[in-house]
Amino acid sequence: GAAVLAARGCLRAGVGKLTVTSPKCGYQILQTAVPEALYRHNRGELNIVEIHPDRDFSAFAAGSGMGTNEMTVKALEDFLASINKPVVLDADALNCISRRPSMLDYLPPRSILTPHAGEFDRIFGSHPTASTRLLKAIEAAAHYNVVIVLKGHYTQTVWPDGSVLVNSSGTEALATAGSGDVLTGLMAGLMAQKMPPEYAAVAAVYIHGLAGKIAAASNGIAGTTSEDIADALGPAIQSLTEQQQKR
């Protein structure tokens, strides 16, 4: 389900061609739920056991529905050490890193990490307040030369240069299972269209929030699902495009 939602988020971002890597057990689900996406099977039946891109992809995202099997942790480590392009890391990719923190040293420059408070603390240590967590994120983003998206009611995006951008488009409708997976796909989709990671992170968070508001207008805050948010990404992007054209 998480992989499906990330794929939908990526496709709704306007990406031209998407490939999803999954264990063999995911073939029928992905080909049925997201037929627009290409499928690349993994050697593992139930777990990701290798990540070896077979072509020069424009952007990468990892973590949604990935699992934290020991073979998966090793596969992610090898993958990060072998590529030279920024990658979006969310969910189980972050959990894998928390199990093997040495992976932080392999992160490609300007990669995007998208943790909520719990995921951040599992990697960088417990923090008593949001303020101390933000200070640690600023330090970590500079040290590892990455972008850190601290997800929350007012999501904060931290750039490697120490800049902190606070999102203004959030809504309670985003507090639904799978919403973060849609965001991951959206970020990867924007990066695939040659948007720099720093800007892709900020833009994706804003568009994601706007899509949440559009979805909630039709389904109500309580009734909005992640599928609704993914479906609203197109109208959200279109509304921003139209605003820009009017200026």
GROMACS .gro file of C-alpha atoms in nm:
model
  247
    1GLY     CA    1   0.000   0.000   0.000
    2ALA     CA    2   0.276   0.248   0.087
    3ALA     CA    3   0.456   0.179  -0.240
    4VAL     CA    4   0.132   0.226  -0.433
    5LEU     CA    5   0.066   0.563  -0.266
    6ALA     CA    6   0.421   0.685  -0.330
    7ALA     CA    7   0.388   0.578  -0.694
    8ARG     CA    8   0.060   0.767  -0.729
    9GLY     CA    9   0.215   1.075  -0.572
   10CYS     CA   10   0.502   1.059  -0.820
   11LEU     CA   11   0.276   1.012  -1.121
   12ARG     CA   12   0.045   1.295  -1.013
   13ALA     CA   13   0.350   1.522  -0.991
   14GLY     CA   14   0.374   1.496  -1.368
   15VAL     CA   15   0.666   1.256  -1.398
   16GLY     CA   16   0.694   1.105  -1.745
   17LYS     CA   17   0.798   0.750  -1.661
   18LEU     CA   18   0.812   0.574  -1.325
   19THR     CA   19   0.970   0.243  -1.226
   20VAL     CA   20   0.884   0.075  -0.896
   21THR     CA   21   1.115  -0.189  -0.750
   22SER     CA   22   0.945  -0.441  -0.524
   23PRO     CA   23   0.982  -0.797  -0.395
   24LYS     CA   24   0.817  -1.051  -0.623
   25CYS     CA   25   0.511  -1.062  -0.396
   26GLY     CA   26   0.427  -0.704  -0.496
   27TYR     CA   27   0.394  -0.766  -0.869
   28GLN     CA   28   0.018  -0.820  -0.898
   29ILE     CA   29  -0.066  -0.547  -0.648
   30LEU     CA   30   0.145  -0.281  -0.817
   31GLN     CA   31   0.047  -0.374  -1.170
   32THR     CA   32  -0.320  -0.367  -1.070
   33ALA     CA   33  -0.322  -0.057  -0.849
   34VAL     CA   34  -0.073   0.152  -1.049
   35PRO     CA   35  -0.075   0.016  -1.405
   36GLU     CA   36   0.091   0.333  -1.536
   37ALA     CA   37   0.413   0.248  -1.349
   38LEU     CA   38   0.677   0.011  -1.479
   39TYR     CA   39   0.762  -0.277  -1.248
   40ARG     CA   40   1.108  -0.409  -1.172
   41HIS     CA   41   1.111  -0.723  -0.961
   42ASN     CA   42   1.361  -0.782  -0.686
   43ARG     CA   43   1.525  -1.119  -0.628
   44GLY     CA   44   1.357  -1.146  -0.290
   45GLU     CA   45   1.018  -1.312  -0.263
   46LEU     CA   46   0.902  -1.113   0.040
   47ASN     CA   47   1.184  -0.864   0.108
   48ILE     CA   48   1.404  -0.620  -0.080
   49VAL     CA   49   1.743  -0.793  -0.101
   50GLU     CA   50   1.915  -0.575  -0.362
   51ILE     CA   51   1.884  -0.227  -0.511
   52HIS     CA   52   2.076  -0.207  -0.836
   53PRO     CA   53   1.929   0.050  -1.080
   54ASP     CA   54   1.959  -0.086  -1.433
   55ARG     CA   55   1.953   0.256  -1.599
   56ASP     CA   56   2.037   0.620  -1.536
   57PHE     CA   57   1.721   0.733  -1.357
   58SER     CA   58   1.658   1.106  -1.309
   59ALA     CA   59   1.560   1.071  -0.942
   60PHE     CA   60   1.533   0.810  -0.668
   61ALA     CA   61   1.308   0.760  -0.366
   62ALA     CA   62   1.329   0.477  -0.114
   63GLY     CA   63   1.144   0.367   0.196
   64SER     CA   64   0.771   0.341   0.131
   65GLY     CA   65   0.667  -0.014   0.214
   66MET     CA   66   1.030  -0.123   0.204
   67GLY     CA   67   1.053  -0.311   0.532
   68THR     CA   68   1.348  -0.336   0.769
   69ASN     CA   69   1.467  -0.691   0.714
   70GLU     CA   70   1.842  -0.725   0.771
   71MET     CA   71   1.893  -0.801   0.401
   72THR     CA   72   1.698  -0.486   0.318
   73VAL     CA   73   1.918  -0.277   0.549
   74LYS     CA   74   2.228  -0.410   0.371
   75ALA     CA   75   2.070  -0.351   0.029
   76LEU     CA   76   1.995   0.012   0.116
   77GLU     CA   77   2.345   0.064   0.249
   78ASP     CA   78   2.501  -0.073  -0.071
   79PHE     CA   79   2.266   0.137  -0.282
   80LEU     CA   80   2.347   0.463  -0.104
   81ALA     CA   81   2.720   0.392  -0.129
   82SER     CA   82   2.696   0.328  -0.504
   83ILE     CA   83   2.498   0.623  -0.641
   84ASN     CA   84   2.593   0.986  -0.691
   85LYS     CA   85   2.247   1.144  -0.720
   86PRO     CA   86   2.028   1.280  -0.441
   87VAL     CA   87   1.766   1.037  -0.314
   88VAL     CA   88   1.446   1.093  -0.115
   89LEU     CA   89   1.445   0.879   0.199
   90ASP     CA   90   1.128   0.821   0.400
   91ALA     CA   91   0.957   0.571   0.629
   92ASP     CA   92   1.138   0.236   0.636
   93ALA     CA   93   1.448   0.379   0.470
   94LEU     CA   94   1.479   0.603   0.776
   95ASN     CA   95   1.411   0.307   1.004
   96CYS     CA   96   1.686   0.113   0.826
   97ILE     CA   97   1.925   0.402   0.884
   98SER     CA   98   1.831   0.411   1.253
   99ARG     CA   99   1.938   0.045   1.274
  100ARG     CA  100   2.268   0.121   1.101
  101PRO     CA  101   2.354   0.490   1.159
  102SER     CA  102   2.684   0.453   0.971
  103MET     CA  103   2.470   0.479   0.656
  104LEU     CA  104   2.448   0.853   0.718
  105ASP     CA  105   2.805   0.878   0.590
  106TYR     CA  106   2.697   0.727   0.257
  107LEU     CA  107   2.414   0.969   0.185
  108PRO     CA  108   2.457   1.130  -0.157
  109PRO     CA  109   2.495   1.509  -0.124
  110ARG     CA  110   2.166   1.705  -0.114
  111SER     CA  111   1.955   1.395  -0.049
  112ILE     CA  112   1.622   1.457   0.126
  113LEU     CA  113   1.529   1.295   0.457
  114THR     CA  114   1.162   1.326   0.553
  115PRO     CA  115   1.123   1.216   0.917
  116HIS     CA  116   0.844   1.284   1.160
  117ALA     CA  117   0.956   1.348   1.518
  118GLY     CA  118   0.977   0.979   1.614
  119GLU     CA  119   1.179   0.882   1.307
  120PHE     CA  120   1.415   1.175   1.355
  121ASP     CA  121   1.479   1.086   1.719
  122ARG     CA  122   1.547   0.721   1.633
  123ILE     CA  123   1.829   0.836   1.406
  124PHE     CA  124   1.970   1.139   1.585
  125GLY     CA  125   1.877   1.074   1.949
  126SER     CA  126   1.586   1.175   2.170
  127HIS     CA  127   1.492   1.543   2.195
  128PRO     CA  128   1.272   1.688   2.470
  129THR     CA  129   1.129   1.973   2.261
  130ALA     CA  130   1.063   2.067   1.901
  131SER     CA  131   1.317   2.348   1.936
  132THR     CA  132   1.604   2.119   2.031
  133ARG     CA  133   1.503   1.881   1.750
  134LEU     CA  134   1.515   2.166   1.499
  135LEU     CA  135   1.859   2.274   1.622
  136LYS     CA  136   1.983   1.918   1.578
  137ALA     CA  137   1.830   1.906   1.228
  138ILE     CA  138   2.017   2.225   1.132
  139GLU     CA  139   2.339   2.073   1.259
  140ALA     CA  140   2.282   1.738   1.086
  141ALA     CA  141   2.179   1.894   0.753
  142ALA     CA  142   2.502   2.096   0.743
  143HIS     CA  143   2.722   1.806   0.859
  144TYR     CA  144   2.588   1.552   0.607
  145ASN     CA  145   2.504   1.806   0.332
  146VAL     CA  146   2.142   1.693   0.312
  147VAL     CA  147   1.794   1.842   0.323
  148ILE     CA  148   1.585   1.745   0.626
  149VAL     CA  149   1.207   1.780   0.618
  150LEU     CA  150   1.077   1.775   0.975
  151LYS     CA  151   0.716   1.673   0.924
  152GLY     CA  152   0.453   1.810   1.159
  153HIS     CA  153   0.166   2.057   1.184
  154TYR     CA  154   0.402   2.325   1.055
  155THR     CA  155   0.652   2.123   0.856
  156GLN     CA  156   1.002   2.270   0.862
  157THR     CA  157   1.244   2.215   0.575
  158VAL     CA  158   1.610   2.255   0.667
  159TRP     CA  159   1.866   2.320   0.394
  160PRO     CA  160   2.237   2.235   0.423
  161ASP     CA  161   2.323   2.606   0.448
  162GLY     CA  162   2.118   2.636   0.768
  163SER     CA  163   1.809   2.794   0.612
  164VAL     CA  164   1.480   2.685   0.768
  165LEU     CA  165   1.157   2.722   0.569
  166VAL     CA  166   0.827   2.677   0.751
  167ASN     CA  167   0.531   2.550   0.550
  168SER     CA  168   0.206   2.747   0.558
  169SER     CA  169  -0.031   2.515   0.371
  170GLY     CA  170  -0.081   2.240   0.628
  171THR     CA  171  -0.417   2.094   0.722
  172GLU     CA  172  -0.547   1.833   0.964
  173ALA     CA  173  -0.654   1.629   0.663
  174LEU     CA  174  -0.290   1.529   0.610
  175ALA     CA  175  -0.289   1.335   0.938
  176THR     CA  176  -0.402   1.017   0.767
  177ALA     CA  177  -0.219   0.692   0.702
  178GLY     CA  178  -0.009   0.701   0.386
  179SER     CA  179  -0.001   1.078   0.349
  180GLY     CA  180   0.376   1.081   0.391
  181ASP     CA  181   0.417   0.821   0.116
  182VAL     CA  182   0.231   1.048  -0.125
  183LEU     CA  183   0.466   1.330  -0.026
  184THR     CA  184   0.770   1.111  -0.093
  185GLY     CA  185   0.650   1.030  -0.443
  186LEU     CA  186   0.569   1.394  -0.508
  187MET     CA  187   0.921   1.504  -0.410
  188ALA     CA  188   1.079   1.242  -0.634
  189GLY     CA  189   0.851   1.346  -0.919
  190LEU     CA  190   0.955   1.710  -0.890
  191MET     CA  191   1.323   1.616  -0.874
  192ALA     CA  192   1.280   1.400  -1.184
  193GLN     CA  193   1.167   1.717  -1.362
  194LYS     CA  194   1.503   1.877  -1.282
  195MET     CA  195   1.393   2.075  -0.978
  196PRO     CA  196   1.686   2.110  -0.732
  197PRO     CA  197   1.635   1.899  -0.417
  198GLU     CA  198   1.618   2.201  -0.186
  199TYR     CA  199   1.337   2.355  -0.389
  200ALA     CA  200   1.168   2.022  -0.458
  201ALA     CA  201   1.139   1.958  -0.084
  202VAL     CA  202   0.982   2.297  -0.012
  203ALA     CA  203   0.754   2.290  -0.317
  204ALA     CA  204   0.636   1.935  -0.250
  205VAL     CA  205   0.548   2.011   0.112
  206TYR     CA  206   0.348   2.318   0.006
  207ILE     CA  207   0.169   2.140  -0.282
  208HIS     CA  208   0.098   1.844  -0.054
  209GLY     CA  209  -0.070   2.073   0.198
  210LEU     CA  210  -0.269   2.246  -0.072
  211ALA     CA  211  -0.381   1.909  -0.211
  212GLY     CA  212  -0.493   1.812   0.139
  213LYS     CA  213  -0.716   2.119   0.156
  214ILE     CA  214  -0.862   2.048  -0.189
  215ALA     CA  215  -0.930   1.686  -0.096
  216ALA     CA  216  -1.088   1.787   0.236
  217ALA     CA  217  -1.320   2.031   0.060
  218SER     CA  218  -1.479   1.733  -0.115
  219ASN     CA  219  -1.445   1.461   0.146
  220GLY     CA  220  -1.429   1.644   0.478
  221ILE     CA  221  -1.123   1.645   0.703
  222ALA     CA  222  -1.211   1.317   0.875
  223GLY     CA  223  -1.308   1.147   0.550
  224THR     CA  224  -0.999   1.238   0.348
  225THR     CA  225  -0.768   0.949   0.260
  226SER     CA  226  -0.419   0.946   0.112
  227GLU     CA  227  -0.564   0.838  -0.221
  228ASP     CA  228  -0.776   1.154  -0.216
  229ILE     CA  229  -0.466   1.363  -0.149
  230ALA     CA  230  -0.277   1.200  -0.437
  231ASP     CA  231  -0.571   1.263  -0.670
  232ALA     CA  232  -0.578   1.629  -0.565
  233LEU     CA  233  -0.211   1.691  -0.650
  234GLY     CA  234  -0.291   1.769  -1.014
  235PRO     CA  235  -0.549   2.038  -0.929
  236ALA     CA  236  -0.313   2.178  -0.664
  237ILE     CA  237  -0.028   2.213  -0.911
  238GLN     CA  238  -0.266   2.355  -1.173
  239SER     CA  239  -0.392   2.619  -0.932
  240LEU     CA  240  -0.037   2.737  -0.864
  241THR     CA  241   0.042   2.744  -1.235
  242GLU     CA  242  -0.266   2.955  -1.306
  243GLN     CA  243  -0.175   3.197  -1.025
  244GLN     CA  244   0.172   3.237  -1.174
  245GLN     CA  245   0.031   3.302  -1.522
  246LYS     CA  246  -0.194   3.579  -1.388
  247ARG     CA  247   0.098   3.770  -1.241
   0.00000   0.00000   0.00000
